CSV table of C-alpha atoms and ligand atoms in Angstrom, one decimal:
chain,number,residue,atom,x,y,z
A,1,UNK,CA,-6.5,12.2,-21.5
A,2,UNK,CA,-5.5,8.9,-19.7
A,3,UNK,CA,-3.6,9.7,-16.9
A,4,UNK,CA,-0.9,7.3,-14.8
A,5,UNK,CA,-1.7,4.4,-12.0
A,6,UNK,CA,1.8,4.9,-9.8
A,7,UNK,CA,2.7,2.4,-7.2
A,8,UNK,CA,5.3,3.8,-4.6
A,9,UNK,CA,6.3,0.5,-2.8
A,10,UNK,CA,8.3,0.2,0.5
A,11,UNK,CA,9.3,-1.9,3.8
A,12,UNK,CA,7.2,-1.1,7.2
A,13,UNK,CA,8.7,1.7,8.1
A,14,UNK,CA,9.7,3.5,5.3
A,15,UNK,CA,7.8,6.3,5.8
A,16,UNK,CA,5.2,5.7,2.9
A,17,UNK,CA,2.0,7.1,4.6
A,18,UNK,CA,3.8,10.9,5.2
A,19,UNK,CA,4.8,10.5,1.4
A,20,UNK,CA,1.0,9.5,0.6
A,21,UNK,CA,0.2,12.7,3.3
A,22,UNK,CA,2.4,14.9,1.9
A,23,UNK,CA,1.7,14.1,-1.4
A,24,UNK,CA,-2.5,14.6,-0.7
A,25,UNK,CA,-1.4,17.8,0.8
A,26,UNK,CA,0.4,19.4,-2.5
A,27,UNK,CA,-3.5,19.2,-3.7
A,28,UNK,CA,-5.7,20.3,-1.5
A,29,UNK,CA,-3.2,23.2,-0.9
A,30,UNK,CA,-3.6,24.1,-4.7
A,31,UNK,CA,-7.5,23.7,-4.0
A,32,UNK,CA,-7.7,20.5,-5.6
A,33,UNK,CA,-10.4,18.0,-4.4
A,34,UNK,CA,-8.9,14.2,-3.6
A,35,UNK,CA,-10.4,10.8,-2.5
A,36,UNK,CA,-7.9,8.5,-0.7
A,37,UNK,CA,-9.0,5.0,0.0
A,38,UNK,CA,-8.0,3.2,3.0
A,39,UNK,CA,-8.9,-1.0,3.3
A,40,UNK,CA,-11.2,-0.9,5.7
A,41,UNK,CA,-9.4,-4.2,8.0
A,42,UNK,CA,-6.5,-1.8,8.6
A,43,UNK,CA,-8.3,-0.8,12.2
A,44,UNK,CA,-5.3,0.8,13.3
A,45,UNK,CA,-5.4,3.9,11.6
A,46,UNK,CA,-9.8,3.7,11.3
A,47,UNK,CA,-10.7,7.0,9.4
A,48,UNK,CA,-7.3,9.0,8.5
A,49,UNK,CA,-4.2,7.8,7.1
A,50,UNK,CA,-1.7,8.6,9.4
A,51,UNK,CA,2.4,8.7,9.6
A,52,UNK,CA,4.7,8.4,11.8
A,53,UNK,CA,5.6,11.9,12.5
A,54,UNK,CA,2.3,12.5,13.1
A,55,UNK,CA,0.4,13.9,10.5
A,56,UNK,CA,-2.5,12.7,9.0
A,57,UNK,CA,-5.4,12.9,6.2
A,58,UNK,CA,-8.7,12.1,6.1
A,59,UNK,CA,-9.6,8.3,4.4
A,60,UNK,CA,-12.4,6.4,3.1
A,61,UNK,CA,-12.4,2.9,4.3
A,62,UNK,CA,-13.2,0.9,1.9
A,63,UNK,CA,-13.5,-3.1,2.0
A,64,UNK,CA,-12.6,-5.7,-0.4
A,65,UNK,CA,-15.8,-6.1,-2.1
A,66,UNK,CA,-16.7,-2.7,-3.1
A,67,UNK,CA,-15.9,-1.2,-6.3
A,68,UNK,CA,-13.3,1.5,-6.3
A,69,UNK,CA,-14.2,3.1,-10.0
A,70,UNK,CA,-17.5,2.7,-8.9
A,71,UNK,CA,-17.2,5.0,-6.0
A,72,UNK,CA,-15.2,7.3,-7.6
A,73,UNK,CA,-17.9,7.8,-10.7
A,74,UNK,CA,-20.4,8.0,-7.4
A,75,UNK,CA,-18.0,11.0,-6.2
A,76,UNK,CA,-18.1,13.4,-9.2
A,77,UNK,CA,-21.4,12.5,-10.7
A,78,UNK,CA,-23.6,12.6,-7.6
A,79,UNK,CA,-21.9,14.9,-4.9
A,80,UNK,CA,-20.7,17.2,-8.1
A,81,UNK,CA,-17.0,16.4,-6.6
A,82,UNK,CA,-14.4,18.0,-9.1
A,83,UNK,CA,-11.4,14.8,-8.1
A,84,UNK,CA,-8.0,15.7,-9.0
A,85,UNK,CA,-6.2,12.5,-7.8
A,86,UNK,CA,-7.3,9.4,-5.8
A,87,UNK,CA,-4.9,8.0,-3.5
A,88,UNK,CA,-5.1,4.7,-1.9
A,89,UNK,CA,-3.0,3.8,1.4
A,90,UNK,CA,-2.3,0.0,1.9
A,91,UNK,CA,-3.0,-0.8,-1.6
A,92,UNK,CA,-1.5,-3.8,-1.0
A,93,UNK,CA,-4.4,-5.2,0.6
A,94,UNK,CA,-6.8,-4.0,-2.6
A,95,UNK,CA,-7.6,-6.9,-4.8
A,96,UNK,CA,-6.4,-8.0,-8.1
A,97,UNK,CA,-9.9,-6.5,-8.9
A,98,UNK,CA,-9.9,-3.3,-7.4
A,99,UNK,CA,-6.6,-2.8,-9.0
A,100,UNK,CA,-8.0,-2.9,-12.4
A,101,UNK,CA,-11.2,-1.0,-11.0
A,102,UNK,CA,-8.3,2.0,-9.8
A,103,UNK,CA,-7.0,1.3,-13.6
A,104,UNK,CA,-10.3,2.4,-15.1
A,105,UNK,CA,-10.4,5.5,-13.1
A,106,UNK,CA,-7.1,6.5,-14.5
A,107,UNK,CA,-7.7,4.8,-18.2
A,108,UNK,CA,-11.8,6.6,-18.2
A,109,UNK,CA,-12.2,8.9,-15.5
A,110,UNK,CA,-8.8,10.5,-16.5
A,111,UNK,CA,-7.5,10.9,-12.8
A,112,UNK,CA,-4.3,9.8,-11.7
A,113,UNK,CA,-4.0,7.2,-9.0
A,114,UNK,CA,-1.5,6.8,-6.4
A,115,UNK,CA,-1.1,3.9,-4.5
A,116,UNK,CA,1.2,3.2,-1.5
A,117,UNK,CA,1.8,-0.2,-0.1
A,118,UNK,CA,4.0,-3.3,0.8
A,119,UNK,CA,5.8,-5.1,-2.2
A,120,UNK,CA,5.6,-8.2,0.0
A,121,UNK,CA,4.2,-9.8,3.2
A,122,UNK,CA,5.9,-11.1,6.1
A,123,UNK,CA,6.5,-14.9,3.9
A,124,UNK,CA,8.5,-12.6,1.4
A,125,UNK,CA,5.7,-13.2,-1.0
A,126,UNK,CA,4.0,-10.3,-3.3
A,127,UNK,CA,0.7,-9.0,-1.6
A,128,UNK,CA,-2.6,-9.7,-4.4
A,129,UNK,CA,-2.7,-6.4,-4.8
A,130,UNK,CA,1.1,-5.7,-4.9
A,131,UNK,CA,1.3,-8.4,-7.5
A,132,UNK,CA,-1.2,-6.4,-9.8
A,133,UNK,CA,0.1,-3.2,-9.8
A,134,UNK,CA,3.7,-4.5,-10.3
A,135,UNK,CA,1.8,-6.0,-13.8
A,136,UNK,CA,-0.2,-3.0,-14.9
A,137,UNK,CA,1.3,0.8,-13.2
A,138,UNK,CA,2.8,3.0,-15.2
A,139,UNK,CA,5.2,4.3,-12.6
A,140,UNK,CA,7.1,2.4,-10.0
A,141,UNK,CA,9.0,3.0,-7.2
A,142,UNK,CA,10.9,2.1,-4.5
A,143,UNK,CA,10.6,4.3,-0.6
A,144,UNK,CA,14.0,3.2,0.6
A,145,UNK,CA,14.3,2.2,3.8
A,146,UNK,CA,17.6,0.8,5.7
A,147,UNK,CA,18.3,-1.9,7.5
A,148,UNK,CA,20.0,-2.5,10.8
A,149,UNK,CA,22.8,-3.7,9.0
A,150,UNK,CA,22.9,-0.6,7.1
A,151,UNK,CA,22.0,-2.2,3.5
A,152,UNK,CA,18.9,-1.9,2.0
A,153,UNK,CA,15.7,-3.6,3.8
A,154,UNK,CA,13.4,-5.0,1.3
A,155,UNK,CA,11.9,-7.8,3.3
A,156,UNK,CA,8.9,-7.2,6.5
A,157,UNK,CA,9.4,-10.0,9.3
A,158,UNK,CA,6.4,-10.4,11.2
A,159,UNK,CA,7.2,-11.2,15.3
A,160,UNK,CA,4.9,-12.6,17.4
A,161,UNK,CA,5.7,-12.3,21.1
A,162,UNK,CA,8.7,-11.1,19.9
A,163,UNK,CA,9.9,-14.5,18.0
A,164,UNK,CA,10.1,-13.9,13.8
A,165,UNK,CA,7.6,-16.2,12.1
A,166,UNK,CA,7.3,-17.1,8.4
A,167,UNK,CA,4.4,-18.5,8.1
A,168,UNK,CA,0.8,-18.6,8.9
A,169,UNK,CA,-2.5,-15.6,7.8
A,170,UNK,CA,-1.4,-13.1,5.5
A,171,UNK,CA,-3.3,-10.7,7.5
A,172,UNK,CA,-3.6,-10.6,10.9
A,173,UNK,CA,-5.2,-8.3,13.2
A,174,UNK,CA,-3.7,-8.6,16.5
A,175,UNK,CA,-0.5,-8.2,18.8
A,176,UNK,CA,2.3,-8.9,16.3
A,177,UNK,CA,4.8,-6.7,15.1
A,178,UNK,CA,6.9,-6.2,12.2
A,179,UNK,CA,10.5,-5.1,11.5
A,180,UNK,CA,12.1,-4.6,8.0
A,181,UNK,CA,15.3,-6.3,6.8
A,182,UNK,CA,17.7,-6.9,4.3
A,183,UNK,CA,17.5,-9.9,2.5
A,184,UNK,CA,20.5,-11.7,4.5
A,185,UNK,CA,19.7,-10.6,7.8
A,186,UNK,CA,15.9,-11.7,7.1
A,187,UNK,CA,17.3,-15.0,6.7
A,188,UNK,CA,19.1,-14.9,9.7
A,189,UNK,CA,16.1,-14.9,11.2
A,190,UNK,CA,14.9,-18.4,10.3
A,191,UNK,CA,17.8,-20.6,8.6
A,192,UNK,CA,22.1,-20.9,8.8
A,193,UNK,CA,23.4,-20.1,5.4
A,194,UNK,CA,22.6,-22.1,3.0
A,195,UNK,CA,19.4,-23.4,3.5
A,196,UNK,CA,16.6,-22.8,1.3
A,197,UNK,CA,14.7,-20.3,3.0
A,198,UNK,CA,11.2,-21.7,2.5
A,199,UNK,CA,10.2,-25.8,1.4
A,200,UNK,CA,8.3,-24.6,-2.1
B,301,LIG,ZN1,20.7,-6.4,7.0
């Protein structure tokens, strides 16, 4: 039986990796083998998801040109691996590609996939991957996080030396820092009320 691709989208910060932990966790406590796939540019976190709070599970890093069905085939054919779920931490930086590839392994290998990421980037704009999934998961769903306004954050500002910035890499490995907003106090950030927020 085919079995569901679920995206679980939410703001930096909103606590996605110790849902992706926690949710790894229900299955090896149950004795059930996993794989979770890490992109291999996110250096921060190198071989383990981690959260916040501190807990972590182990990751495969895994870069943009490999093939995620691939590997997963690899897993339970060769190394006898009996996989129960594959997760995937960042997914947002997965390509359109590997998307599909994670699709297969739900559609052929008949293991579900659950995939935990940004909707959008720092520009407001859906992540490759993020774009994907939104078109082909079978569950979706919003982490909540707040904002300091108190309403919903949906939008990731990216500061460098503390000033926000809309534009420039889509990934960046480096000093910058990020803070989640609502829509209105995102903004704020850049333009008075009124203006269009970016020149399309
Ligand atoms: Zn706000």
């Amino acid at each position: 039986m085919p079995k569901k691709v679920y995206f679980k989208y939410g703001v930096m910060g909103s606590a996605k990796s110790l849902d992706l932990v926690r949710a790894e966790y229900n299955y090896r406590e149950r004795g059930m083998d996993t794989i979770v796939f890490m992109p291999e540019m996110d250096t921060r976190t190198s071989k383990k998801v981690w959260s916040r709070v501190g807990v972590s599970v182990n990751a495969l890093p895994v870069s943009s040109r490999e093939n995620l069905f691939v590997l997963v085939k690899k897993e339970i054919e060769e190394n006898k691996r009996h996989v129960k779920a594959v997760f995937v931490d960042e997914v947002n930086f997965m390509t359109a590609v590997q998307i599909d590839q994670l699709a297969d392994v739900a559609d052929y290998l008949n293991i579900p996939v659950l995939c935990y990421g940004l909707r959008t980037d720092f520009r407001t704009q859906l992540f490759e991957g993020s774009r994907r999934l939104l078109e082909i998961a079978d569950e979706i769903e919003e982490i909540k996080a707040m904002c300091e306004c108190g309403r919903k954050a949906i939008c990731t500002a990216r500061f460098v030396d503390g000033k926000p910035v809309n534009s420039g890499e889509q990934i960046v490995i480096g000093v910058e820092q990020y803070n989640s907003y609502c829509r209105s106090c995102y903004k704020k950030l850049f333009k008075s009320q009124g203006d269009l927020l970016f020149d399309f």
